[in-house]
mmCIF file of C-alpha atoms in Angstrom:
data_model
loop_
_atom_site.group_PDB
_atom_site.id
_atom_site.type_symbol
_atom_site.label_atom_id
_atom_site.label_comp_id
_atom_site.label_asym_id
_atom_site.label_seq_id
_atom_site.Cartn_x
_atom_site.Cartn_y
_atom_site.Cartn_z
ATOM 1 C CA MET A 118 -18.464 51.538 2.290
ATOM 2 C CA TRP A 119 -22.138 52.051 2.438
ATOM 3 C CA ASN A 120 -22.688 48.480 3.511
ATOM 4 C CA ARG A 121 -20.082 48.596 6.206
ATOM 5 C CA ARG A 122 -22.765 48.374 8.862
ATOM 6 C CA LYS A 123 -24.962 46.020 6.943
ATOM 7 C CA ASN A 124 -24.529 43.265 9.448
ATOM 8 C CA ASP A 125 -24.584 45.466 12.475
ATOM 9 C CA GLU A 126 -27.555 45.605 14.690
ATOM 10 C CA GLU A 127 -30.013 47.948 13.112
ATOM 11 C CA PRO A 128 -29.624 51.128 15.121
ATOM 12 C CA MET A 129 -33.142 52.416 14.715
ATOM 13 C CA ARG A 130 -36.327 51.663 12.924
ATOM 14 C CA PRO A 131 -38.938 54.350 12.780
ATOM 15 C CA LEU A 132 -42.492 53.304 13.378
ATOM 16 C CA GLY A 133 -44.361 52.827 10.144
ATOM 17 C CA SER A 134 -41.357 51.779 8.122
ATOM 18 C CA THR A 135 -40.541 48.196 7.242
ATOM 19 C CA PRO A 136 -36.983 48.187 5.937
ATOM 20 C CA SER A 137 -36.774 44.499 5.173
ATOM 21 C CA SER A 138 -40.317 44.171 3.926
ATOM 22 C CA PRO A 139 -40.644 42.672 0.478
ATOM 23 C CA GLU A 140 -43.705 44.815 -0.185
ATOM 24 C CA PRO A 141 -43.429 47.168 -3.146
ATOM 25 C CA ALA A 142 -42.935 50.901 -2.652
ATOM 26 C CA ARG A 143 -46.024 52.724 -1.551
ATOM 27 C CA GLU A 144 -46.734 56.247 -2.655
ATOM 28 C CA GLY A 145 -47.030 58.690 0.165
ATOM 29 C CA MET A 146 -45.324 56.521 2.703
ATOM 30 C CA PRO A 147 -45.276 58.610 5.903
ATOM 31 C CA VAL A 148 -42.064 59.779 7.454
ATOM 32 C CA SER A 149 -42.205 59.069 11.144
ATOM 33 C CA THR A 150 -42.050 61.920 13.605
ATOM 34 C CA MET A 151 -42.402 59.594 16.556
ATOM 35 C CA PRO A 152 -39.592 59.335 19.065
ATOM 36 C CA VAL A 153 -37.287 56.534 18.063
ATOM 37 C CA ARG A 154 -34.508 54.451 19.476
ATOM 38 C CA SER A 155 -31.351 55.788 17.940
ATOM 39 C CA PHE A 156 -27.614 55.268 17.705
ATOM 40 C CA GLU A 157 -27.318 58.421 19.773
ATOM 41 C CA PRO A 158 -28.327 57.835 23.343
ATOM 42 C CA ASP A 159 -29.259 61.451 23.878
ATOM 43 C CA VAL A 160 -31.629 61.953 20.980
ATOM 44 C CA PRO A 161 -34.474 63.965 22.470
ATOM 45 C CA ARG A 162 -38.155 63.346 21.985
ATOM 46 C CA GLY A 163 -39.757 65.046 19.034
ATOM 47 C CA THR A 164 -37.051 64.093 16.565
ATOM 48 C CA ALA A 165 -38.155 63.277 13.041
ATOM 49 C CA THR A 166 -36.408 60.350 11.441
ATOM 50 C CA ILE A 167 -35.955 59.250 7.865
ATOM 51 C CA GLY A 168 -35.299 55.542 8.070
ATOM 52 C CA LYS A 169 -32.605 53.774 6.147
ATOM 53 C CA SER A 170 -34.979 52.230 3.623
ATOM 54 C CA VAL A 171 -36.496 55.575 2.695
ATOM 55 C CA LEU A 172 -35.591 57.644 -0.359
ATOM 56 C CA ILE A 173 -36.696 61.253 -0.583
ATOM 57 C CA LYS A 174 -36.166 63.521 -3.574
ATOM 58 C CA GLY A 175 -37.080 67.136 -3.012
ATOM 59 C CA GLN A 176 -36.889 69.884 -0.478
ATOM 60 C CA ILE A 177 -37.187 69.069 3.186
ATOM 61 C CA VAL A 178 -37.997 71.789 5.676
ATOM 62 C CA SER A 179 -38.148 70.704 9.293
ATOM 63 C CA LYS A 180 -39.132 72.613 12.403
ATOM 64 C CA GLU A 181 -37.887 69.886 14.678
ATOM 65 C CA ASP A 182 -34.654 67.949 14.960
ATOM 66 C CA LEU A 183 -34.203 65.573 12.083
ATOM 67 C CA VAL A 184 -32.257 62.329 11.742
ATOM 68 C CA ILE A 185 -31.574 61.144 8.205
ATOM 69 C CA ASP A 186 -30.500 57.534 8.042
ATOM 70 C CA GLY A 187 -31.846 56.985 4.555
ATOM 71 C CA ASN A 188 -31.355 58.533 1.143
ATOM 72 C CA VAL A 189 -32.139 62.164 0.445
ATOM 73 C CA GLU A 190 -31.572 64.143 -2.734
ATOM 74 C CA GLY A 191 -32.475 67.807 -2.899
ATOM 75 C CA SER A 192 -32.140 70.191 0.003
ATOM 76 C CA VAL A 193 -32.608 69.932 3.743
ATOM 77 C CA GLU A 194 -33.339 72.802 6.063
ATOM 78 C CA ALA A 195 -33.948 73.043 9.775
ATOM 79 C CA GLN A 196 -32.937 76.581 10.594
ATOM 80 C CA GLU A 197 -33.501 76.359 14.336
ATOM 81 C CA ASN A 198 -32.832 72.681 14.860
ATOM 82 C CA ARG A 199 -30.301 69.921 14.516
ATOM 83 C CA ILE A 200 -29.928 67.712 11.464
ATOM 84 C CA THR A 201 -28.123 64.418 11.933
ATOM 85 C CA ILE A 202 -27.019 62.323 8.985
ATOM 86 C CA GLY A 203 -26.814 58.838 10.453
ATOM 87 C CA PRO A 204 -24.255 56.185 9.602
ATOM 88 C CA ASN A 205 -26.530 54.778 6.922
ATOM 89 C CA GLY A 206 -27.498 58.197 5.640
ATOM 90 C CA ARG A 207 -26.713 59.024 2.047
ATOM 91 C CA VAL A 208 -27.479 62.617 1.301
ATOM 92 C CA VAL A 209 -26.928 64.582 -1.877
ATOM 93 C CA ALA A 210 -28.175 67.979 -0.824
ATOM 94 C CA ASN A 211 -27.291 71.302 0.647
ATOM 95 C CA VAL A 212 -27.977 71.260 4.363
ATOM 96 C CA LYS A 213 -28.891 74.321 6.391
ATOM 97 C CA ALA A 214 -29.542 74.053 10.095
ATOM 98 C CA ARG A 215 -28.576 75.306 13.511
ATOM 99 C CA ASP A 216 -26.436 72.232 14.180
ATOM 100 C CA VAL A 217 -25.375 69.497 11.796
ATOM 101 C CA VAL A 218 -23.939 66.109 12.726
ATOM 102 C CA VAL A 219 -22.559 63.860 9.984
ATOM 103 C CA LEU A 220 -21.852 60.162 10.503
ATOM 104 C CA GLY A 221 -22.703 58.971 6.998
ATOM 105 C CA ASP A 222 -22.207 60.320 3.492
ATOM 106 C CA LEU A 223 -23.006 63.838 2.409
ATOM 107 C CA LYS A 224 -22.388 65.431 -0.951
ATOM 108 C CA GLY A 225 -23.413 69.049 -0.643
ATOM 109 C CA ASN A 226 -22.736 72.189 1.310
ATOM 110 C CA ILE A 227 -23.457 72.747 4.984
ATOM 111 C CA GLU A 228 -24.381 76.017 6.591
ATOM 112 C CA ALA A 229 -24.817 75.885 10.335
ATOM 113 C CA SER A 230 -25.381 78.839 12.618
ATOM 114 C CA GLY A 231 -24.265 76.632 15.498
ATOM 115 C CA ARG A 232 -22.065 73.577 15.550
ATOM 116 C CA VAL A 233 -21.000 71.124 12.869
ATOM 117 C CA GLU A 234 -19.768 67.706 13.979
ATOM 118 C CA ILE A 235 -18.009 65.474 11.457
ATOM 119 C CA ARG A 236 -17.831 62.072 13.094
ATOM 120 C CA LYS A 237 -15.618 59.067 12.457
ATOM 121 C CA GLY A 238 -16.658 57.250 9.294
ATOM 122 C CA ALA A 239 -18.287 60.292 7.752
ATOM 123 C CA ASN A 240 -17.634 61.044 4.100
ATOM 124 C CA LEU A 241 -18.296 64.619 3.203
ATOM 125 C CA ILE A 242 -17.732 66.391 -0.094
ATOM 126 C CA GLY A 243 -18.786 70.013 0.055
ATOM 127 C CA ASP A 244 -18.161 73.369 1.613
ATOM 128 C CA ILE A 245 -18.992 74.073 5.240
ATOM 129 C CA ARG A 246 -19.831 77.354 6.934
ATOM 130 C CA TYR A 247 -20.138 77.116 10.677
ATOM 131 C CA ALA A 248 -19.843 78.875 13.994
ATOM 132 C CA LYS A 249 -18.140 75.889 15.629
ATOM 133 C CA ILE A 250 -16.802 72.674 14.203
ATOM 134 C CA SER A 251 -15.438 69.370 15.430
ATOM 135 C CA ILE A 252 -13.792 66.781 13.213
ATOM 136 C CA GLU A 253 -13.165 63.283 14.514
ATOM 137 C CA GLU A 254 -10.275 61.093 13.474
ATOM 138 C CA GLY A 255 -11.327 58.849 10.620
ATOM 139 C CA ALA A 256 -13.634 61.329 8.949
ATOM 140 C CA ASP A 257 -13.060 62.071 5.278
ATOM 141 C CA LEU A 258 -13.750 65.670 4.421
ATOM 142 C CA ARG A 259 -13.131 67.295 1.066
ATOM 143 C CA GLY A 260 -14.144 70.896 0.700
ATOM 144 C CA SER A 261 -13.697 74.272 2.281
ATOM 145 C CA LEU A 262 -14.206 75.258 5.885
ATOM 146 C CA GLU A 263 -15.217 78.772 6.707
ATOM 147 C CA MET A 264 -16.134 80.056 10.103
ATOM 148 C CA ILE A 265 -19.124 82.372 10.308
ATOM 149 C CA ARG A 266 -17.982 85.397 12.242
ATOM 150 C CA GLU A 267 -20.632 87.496 13.903
ATOM 151 C CA ASP A 268 -18.993 90.761 12.953
ATOM 152 C CA VAL A 269 -18.686 89.840 9.288
ATOM 153 C CA LYS A 270 -21.707 89.888 7.026
ATOM 154 C CA PRO A 271 -21.534 87.852 3.819
ATOM 155 C CA GLU A 272 -20.516 89.829 0.792
ATOM 156 C CA PRO A 273 -23.481 90.619 -1.476
ATOM 157 C CA ALA A 274 -21.760 89.075 -4.461
ATOM 158 C CA LYS A 275 -21.168 85.815 -2.615
ATOM 159 C CA ALA A 276 -24.710 85.743 -1.245
ATOM 160 C CA ALA A 277 -26.066 86.160 -4.754
ATOM 161 C CA GLU A 278 -23.853 83.359 -5.980
ATOM 162 C CA VAL A 279 -25.217 81.005 -3.343
ATOM 163 C CA ALA A 280 -28.787 81.968 -4.182
ATOM 164 C CA VAL A 281 -28.279 81.127 -7.836
ATOM 165 C CA LYS A 282 -26.779 77.720 -7.200
ATOM 166 C CA PRO A 283 -29.383 75.025 -7.884
ATOM 167 C CA ALA A 284 -29.786 72.181 -5.429
ATOM 168 C CA ILE A 285 -29.504 69.174 -7.725
ATOM 169 C CA GLU A 286 -32.858 69.806 -9.354
ATOM 170 C CA LYS A 287 -35.775 72.077 -8.693
ATOM 171 C CA PRO A 288 -37.531 70.250 -5.901
ATOM 172 C CA ALA A 289 -41.127 70.216 -4.829
ATOM 173 C CA GLN A 290 -41.784 71.815 -1.442
ATOM 174 C CA GLN A 291 -42.207 69.149 1.162
ATOM 175 C CA SER A 292 -42.504 69.440 4.881
ATOM 176 C CA LEU A 293 -42.108 66.545 7.233
ATOM 177 C CA GLY A 294 -45.373 65.350 8.604
ATOM 178 C CA THR A 295 -47.186 66.149 5.391
ATOM 179 C CA PRO A 296 -45.445 64.089 2.755
ATOM 180 C CA VAL A 297 -46.446 65.005 -0.756
ATOM 181 C CA GLY A 298 -44.986 62.324 -2.961
ATOM 182 C CA GLY A 299 -41.399 61.917 -4.058
ATOM 183 C CA ILE A 300 -40.934 59.387 -1.296
ATOM 184 C CA SER A 301 -40.341 55.811 -2.091
ATOM 185 C CA SER A 302 -39.281 52.771 -0.205
ATOM 186 C CA LYS A 303 -36.319 50.798 -1.490
ATOM 187 C CA MET B 202 -15.636 78.627 -13.257
ATOM 188 C CA ALA B 203 -14.399 78.540 -16.799
ATOM 189 C CA ALA B 204 -10.890 79.059 -15.607
ATOM 190 C CA ILE B 205 -10.850 75.792 -13.734
ATOM 191 C CA ARG B 206 -8.474 73.428 -15.407
ATOM 192 C CA LYS B 207 -10.612 70.432 -15.963
ATOM 193 C CA GLY B 208 -8.409 67.575 -17.008
ATOM 194 C CA TRP B 209 -5.120 69.019 -16.023
ATOM 195 C CA ASN B 210 -3.374 66.210 -17.807
ATOM 196 C CA ARG B 211 -2.875 68.634 -20.652
ATOM 197 C CA LEU B 212 0.113 69.646 -18.605
ATOM 198 C CA PHE B 213 1.516 66.168 -18.539
ATOM 199 C CA GLY B 214 4.458 65.030 -20.535
ATOM 200 C CA GLY B 215 6.633 68.040 -19.808
ATOM 201 C CA GLY B 216 9.449 65.963 -18.504
ATOM 202 C CA ASP B 217 10.464 62.994 -16.497
ATOM 203 C CA VAL B 218 12.374 64.034 -13.459
ATOM 204 C CA ALA B 219 13.930 60.636 -13.066
ATOM 205 C CA ALA B 220 15.143 60.575 -16.634
ATOM 206 C CA ASP B 221 17.993 62.993 -16.105
ATOM 207 C CA GLY B 222 19.480 60.927 -13.350
ATOM 208 C CA ALA B 223 19.063 63.605 -10.725
ATOM 209 C CA ALA B 224 16.203 61.809 -9.050
ATOM 210 C CA SER B 225 16.513 58.109 -8.453
ATOM 211 C CA PRO B 226 13.780 55.513 -8.640
ATOM 212 C CA ALA B 227 12.830 53.915 -5.349
ATOM 213 C CA LYS B 228 14.732 50.616 -5.187
ATOM 214 C CA GLY B 229 17.369 48.750 -3.289
ATOM 215 C CA PRO B 230 17.383 46.540 -0.232
ATOM 216 C CA ILE B 231 15.590 47.480 2.923
ATOM 217 C CA ALA B 232 18.270 48.436 5.372
ATOM 218 C CA GLU B 233 15.794 48.406 8.179
ATOM 219 C CA LYS B 234 12.098 48.637 8.607
ATOM 220 C CA PRO B 235 11.278 52.207 9.576
ATOM 221 C CA GLN B 236 9.270 52.559 12.707
ATOM 222 C CA LEU B 237 5.846 54.057 12.547
ATOM 223 C CA GLN B 238 5.610 56.470 15.391
ATOM 224 C CA ASP B 239 4.147 59.866 16.051
ATOM 225 C CA VAL B 240 6.613 62.713 16.248
ATOM 226 C CA SER B 241 6.197 66.287 17.378
ATOM 227 C CA ARG B 242 8.958 68.621 16.269
ATOM 228 C CA GLN B 243 9.887 72.044 15.054
ATOM 229 C CA SER B 244 9.309 72.848 11.427
ATOM 230 C CA SER B 245 11.335 75.600 9.828
ATOM 231 C CA ALA B 246 9.339 75.310 6.615
ATOM 232 C CA LEU B 247 6.082 75.819 8.463
ATOM 233 C CA GLU B 248 7.548 78.821 10.242
ATOM 234 C CA GLN B 249 8.579 80.234 6.886
ATOM 235 C CA PHE B 250 5.111 79.543 5.504
ATOM 236 C CA PHE B 251 3.433 81.554 8.256
ATOM 237 C CA LEU B 252 6.044 84.308 8.305
ATOM 238 C CA THR B 253 5.089 85.241 4.782
ATOM 239 C CA HIS B 254 1.420 85.566 5.712
ATOM 240 C CA HIS B 255 2.020 87.245 9.050
ATOM 241 C CA GLY B 256 -0.668 89.757 9.925
ATOM 242 C CA GLN B 257 -2.919 88.768 7.057
ATOM 243 C CA ALA B 258 -6.384 87.278 7.419
ATOM 244 C CA GLY B 259 -8.978 85.911 5.045
ATOM 245 C CA LEU B 260 -6.528 83.873 2.999
ATOM 246 C CA THR B 261 -7.484 80.654 1.273
ATOM 247 C CA ILE B 262 -5.232 77.744 2.157
ATOM 248 C CA LEU B 263 -5.478 74.279 0.633
ATOM 249 C CA ASP B 264 -4.501 71.349 2.854
ATOM 250 C CA LEU B 265 -3.911 68.191 0.832
ATOM 251 C CA GLY B 266 -3.743 66.054 3.955
ATOM 252 C CA VAL B 267 -6.420 64.365 5.968
ATOM 253 C CA SER B 268 -8.940 66.688 7.584
ATOM 254 C CA ASN B 269 -8.279 67.142 11.276
ATOM 255 C CA GLN B 270 -9.285 69.285 14.208
ATOM 256 C CA GLU B 271 -5.858 70.759 14.857
ATOM 257 C CA ASN B 272 -5.283 72.320 11.453
ATOM 258 C CA THR B 273 -8.892 73.470 11.245
ATOM 259 C CA ASP B 274 -8.663 75.245 14.594
ATOM 260 C CA PHE B 275 -5.314 76.754 13.760
ATOM 261 C CA PHE B 276 -6.520 78.400 10.571
ATOM 262 C CA ASN B 277 -9.808 79.402 12.183
ATOM 263 C CA VAL B 278 -7.908 81.396 14.768
ATOM 264 C CA LEU B 279 -5.874 83.085 12.059
ATOM 265 C CA GLY B 280 -9.071 83.978 10.203
ATOM 266 C CA HIS B 281 -8.223 82.010 7.079
ATOM 267 C CA LYS B 282 -10.396 79.791 4.942
ATOM 268 C CA LEU B 283 -9.148 76.219 4.828
ATOM 269 C CA ARG B 284 -9.857 73.670 2.131
ATOM 270 C CA TYR B 285 -9.201 69.961 2.369
ATOM 271 C CA ASP B 286 -8.613 67.717 -0.638
ATOM 272 C CA ASN B 287 -7.358 64.447 0.905
ATOM 273 C CA PHE B 288 -4.886 63.899 -1.912
ATOM 274 C CA VAL B 289 -3.482 60.549 -0.806
ATOM 275 C CA ARG B 290 -6.912 59.028 -0.313
ATOM 276 C CA SER B 291 -7.868 60.158 -3.802
ATOM 277 C CA LEU B 292 -4.680 58.549 -5.071
ATOM 278 C CA ASP B 293 -5.628 55.293 -3.402
ATOM 279 C CA GLU B 294 -9.166 55.431 -4.719
ATOM 280 C CA SER B 295 -7.981 55.984 -8.276
ATOM 281 C CA PHE B 296 -4.851 53.833 -8.426
ATOM 282 C CA GLY B 297 -4.832 51.663 -5.326
ATOM 283 C CA ASP B 298 -6.192 48.405 -6.690
ATOM 284 C CA GLY B 299 -3.355 46.469 -8.278
ATOM 285 C CA ASP B 300 -0.022 47.988 -9.211
ATOM 286 C CA PHE B 301 -0.208 51.486 -7.757
ATOM 287 C CA TYR B 302 2.418 53.019 -10.029
ATOM 288 C CA ALA B 303 1.528 51.105 -13.203
ATOM 289 C CA ASN B 304 -2.044 52.282 -12.707
ATOM 290 C CA GLN B 305 -0.798 55.862 -12.828
ATOM 291 C CA ASP B 306 -0.283 55.360 -16.578
ATOM 292 C CA ASP B 307 -3.946 54.498 -17.119
ATOM 293 C CA GLU B 308 -5.722 57.461 -18.706
ATOM 294 C CA ASP B 309 -9.143 56.605 -17.299
ATOM 295 C CA ARG B 310 -7.727 56.397 -13.808
ATOM 296 C CA ILE B 311 -5.813 59.632 -14.271
ATOM 297 C CA GLU B 312 -9.012 61.327 -15.370
ATOM 298 C CA SER B 313 -10.808 59.991 -12.325
ATOM 299 C CA PHE B 314 -8.057 61.242 -10.051
ATOM 300 C CA GLN B 315 -7.958 64.672 -11.610
ATOM 301 C CA SER B 316 -11.677 65.081 -11.201
ATOM 302 C CA LYS B 317 -11.228 64.732 -7.445
ATOM 303 C CA VAL B 318 -8.283 66.952 -6.611
ATOM 304 C CA LEU B 319 -6.745 70.335 -7.370
ATOM 305 C CA ASN B 320 -9.817 71.584 -9.194
ATOM 306 C CA PHE B 321 -9.626 75.267 -8.398
ATOM 307 C CA ASP B 322 -9.680 78.478 -10.358
ATOM 308 C CA ASP B 323 -6.341 79.822 -11.495
ATOM 309 C CA ASP B 324 -4.677 82.148 -8.960
ATOM 310 C CA SER B 325 -7.303 81.299 -6.348
ATOM 311 C CA LEU B 326 -5.154 79.969 -3.489
ATOM 312 C CA ASP B 327 -2.761 81.756 -1.162
ATOM 313 C CA GLY B 328 -1.018 78.637 0.047
ATOM 314 C CA ILE B 329 -0.951 74.881 -0.395
ATOM 315 C CA LEU B 330 0.068 72.451 2.331
ATOM 316 C CA VAL B 331 1.029 69.476 0.225
ATOM 317 C CA TRP B 332 2.832 67.634 3.036
ATOM 318 C CA ASP B 333 4.308 64.303 1.867
ATOM 319 C CA SER B 334 1.905 63.331 -0.904
ATOM 320 C CA LEU B 335 4.074 64.206 -3.923
ATOM 321 C CA GLN B 336 6.394 61.302 -3.171
ATOM 322 C CA PHE B 337 3.714 58.881 -4.277
ATOM 323 C CA LEU B 338 3.232 60.240 -7.772
ATOM 324 C CA SER B 339 4.901 58.769 -10.826
ATOM 325 C CA PRO B 340 7.197 61.247 -12.610
ATOM 326 C CA ALA B 341 4.607 62.166 -15.232
ATOM 327 C CA MET B 342 1.858 62.555 -12.636
ATOM 328 C CA LEU B 343 4.184 64.637 -10.499
ATOM 329 C CA GLU B 344 4.943 66.960 -13.375
ATOM 330 C CA GLY B 345 1.252 67.530 -14.046
ATOM 331 C CA ALA B 346 0.316 67.984 -10.420
ATOM 332 C CA VAL B 347 3.063 70.527 -9.774
ATOM 333 C CA SER B 348 2.074 72.465 -12.891
ATOM 334 C CA GLN B 349 -1.520 72.524 -11.713
ATOM 335 C CA MET B 350 -0.437 73.753 -8.287
ATOM 336 C CA HIS B 351 1.541 76.502 -9.965
ATOM 337 C CA SER B 352 -1.588 77.572 -11.833
ATOM 338 C CA ILE B 353 -3.988 77.651 -8.904
ATOM 339 C CA LEU B 354 -1.605 79.492 -6.579
ATOM 340 C CA HIS B 355 -1.590 83.280 -6.456
ATOM 341 C CA LYS B 356 1.563 85.011 -7.582
ATOM 342 C CA GLY B 357 3.597 85.087 -4.381
ATOM 343 C CA GLY B 358 1.641 82.172 -2.889
ATOM 344 C CA GLN B 359 3.547 79.377 -1.187
ATOM 345 C CA LEU B 360 3.581 75.637 -1.294
ATOM 346 C CA LEU B 361 4.923 73.495 1.529
ATOM 347 C CA THR B 362 5.904 69.928 0.823
ATOM 348 C CA VAL B 363 7.997 67.200 2.402
ATOM 349 C CA PHE B 364 10.183 64.462 0.928
ATOM 350 C CA HIS B 365 11.866 61.552 2.628
ATOM 351 C CA THR B 366 15.616 61.484 2.182
ATOM 352 C CA ASP B 367 16.640 57.975 3.233
ATOM 353 C CA GLU B 368 17.231 56.168 -0.058
ATOM 354 C CA LYS B 369 17.966 52.873 1.685
ATOM 355 C CA LEU B 370 14.329 52.377 2.470
ATOM 356 C CA VAL B 371 11.993 50.743 -0.001
ATOM 357 C CA GLU B 372 9.019 51.883 2.038
ATOM 358 C CA ILE B 373 8.800 55.148 3.868
ATOM 359 C CA PRO B 374 6.446 56.327 6.581
ATOM 360 C CA SER B 375 3.468 58.371 5.491
ATOM 361 C CA TYR B 376 2.107 60.857 8.003
ATOM 362 C CA SER B 377 -0.821 63.041 8.759
ATOM 363 C CA TYR B 378 0.546 66.485 9.609
ATOM 364 C CA ARG B 379 -1.042 68.402 12.496
ATOM 365 C CA ILE B 380 -0.089 72.009 13.053
ATOM 366 C CA GLN B 381 0.577 72.753 16.709
ATOM 367 C CA ALA B 382 2.134 76.180 16.410
ATOM 368 C CA ARG B 383 3.530 78.422 13.710
ATOM 369 C CA ASN B 384 6.815 76.569 13.899
ATOM 370 C CA ARG B 385 5.719 73.203 15.257
ATOM 371 C CA VAL B 386 4.065 70.210 13.658
ATOM 372 C CA LYS B 387 2.981 66.807 14.895
ATOM 373 C CA LEU B 388 3.490 63.899 12.514
ATOM 374 C CA VAL B 389 0.841 61.253 13.114
ATOM 375 C CA SER B 390 1.961 58.033 11.484
ATOM 376 C CA ARG B 391 -0.413 56.429 9.026
ATOM 377 C CA THR B 392 1.256 53.719 7.017
ATOM 378 C CA LEU B 393 4.376 52.642 5.173
ATOM 379 C CA ARG B 394 4.320 53.278 1.451
ATOM 380 C CA LYS B 395 6.680 52.756 -1.427
ATOM 381 C CA PRO B 396 7.704 56.117 -2.895
ATOM 382 C CA ALA B 397 7.823 56.642 -6.646
ATOM 383 C CA GLN B 398 11.336 58.015 -6.469
ATOM 384 C CA TYR B 399 13.820 59.773 -4.226
ATOM 385 C CA PHE B 400 14.792 63.352 -4.786
ATOM 386 C CA SER B 401 18.045 65.210 -4.527
ATOM 387 C CA THR B 402 18.120 68.947 -4.013
ATOM 388 C CA ARG B 403 18.865 69.375 -7.682
ATOM 389 C CA SER B 404 16.001 67.198 -8.836
ATOM 390 C CA LEU B 405 13.607 69.097 -6.595
ATOM 391 C CA GLU B 406 14.777 72.342 -8.096
ATOM 392 C CA LYS B 407 13.904 70.887 -11.459
ATOM 393 C CA VAL B 408 10.478 69.759 -10.289
ATOM 394 C CA PHE B 409 9.705 73.304 -9.121
ATOM 395 C CA ARG B 410 11.584 75.091 -11.888
ATOM 396 C CA ASN B 411 8.577 77.224 -12.850
ATOM 397 C CA PHE B 412 8.336 78.723 -9.373
ATOM 398 C CA ASP B 413 10.231 81.813 -8.310
ATOM 399 C CA GLN B 414 11.909 80.452 -5.210
ATOM 400 C CA VAL B 415 12.651 77.069 -3.641
ATOM 401 C CA LYS B 416 13.978 76.660 -0.088
ATOM 402 C CA PHE B 417 15.033 73.440 1.609
ATOM 403 C CA PHE B 418 15.145 72.518 5.277
ATOM 404 C CA LEU B 419 16.617 69.209 6.385
ATOM 405 C CA THR B 420 15.136 67.677 9.515
ATOM 406 C CA GLN B 421 16.534 65.168 11.965
ATOM 407 C CA ASP B 422 13.951 62.576 11.014
ATOM 408 C CA SER B 423 15.290 62.150 7.461
ATOM 409 C CA LEU B 424 12.865 64.532 5.859
ATOM 410 C CA ARG B 425 13.533 67.399 3.508
ATOM 411 C CA GLU B 426 10.998 70.164 3.964
ATOM 412 C CA VAL B 427 10.537 72.341 0.935
ATOM 413 C CA ILE B 428 8.973 75.781 0.675
ATOM 414 C CA VAL B 429 8.239 76.951 -2.813
ATOM 415 C CA ARG B 430 7.045 80.413 -3.762
ATOM 416 C CA ARG B 431 5.240 81.126 -6.985
#
């Protein structure tokens, strides 16, 4: 399933990454924040992208829109922005953002103050809290769906439960633009 | 989470529904190839399902079908929490390569399947929309799955399921069920599948013998809708 687009035209290649390069992994490989050509025609400028040959383990906090088309394990947060998990994206993490779009694989929970879009071909195992949601035909979703209602505040007991849940492993803080290790090229 | 029944195969072996002759194995000549087509129709079972929960909000409903916009929106409006398990896909992932029903005797595969579906705390669900997935379980698997559903449902919770009634067919249509109104459902055709067995009213009563109430509704498209209350 993951290789289903292996032979497709590569949808995007962030500057600075060399997906097919035989070179060994380099420590501290930068994650591009340059505008990129993407599978989404309307991706705005200023979108950070994790290319499909990139593996990140840790906590990602982004203050700009983020496209993940590579592998991420840990947690991903972009409270006021959109996170897109591309068709090649393989994410094992809890994702918290304003909007979340899933085209690839995600194992983890989503919390979105805005809209969640589960696109065709997406595989998602986890619980989703959202203000709005769209689910395309052909998406595989396993988990709970709960709408965030403005007039309902989360119960203290449930909030505490969420806070205690570990995100895979205790990650090192890492912000895009200032990579601090834990990044390797496949 | 200790109450979650990990490895609910401990419930297996309670009985073989087909063994008493009430349910019949799927066999016989194909009278005609059933047509795969989408159907929108009234559903008395669905109406019954929602009547019971009328006026309530904040319930937890498990949908064992394929995730879809219609059902999600419907339960959003009612203020319920919806969970998807994609039961049939999990069946295919665990048993689909090779002989589908022979594979359902393989303990490793059973363990794999059970790790994917119906893993909820006891008494944690208010309703389960099983749709047509129980038809594709071998008798032993069916027994275990129904027992697990009984455990995870609240007392008074309901289960809605559907069985095909036309025993002349070797393969039956499998659908994705989309709720359109409290008493209306759209059946989106997916594929033809061989059922494990066919069920009479009596055999279904035996399958759900541990539940408090079983109601049947026959439809014009050769389906028997079943509402079961714990």
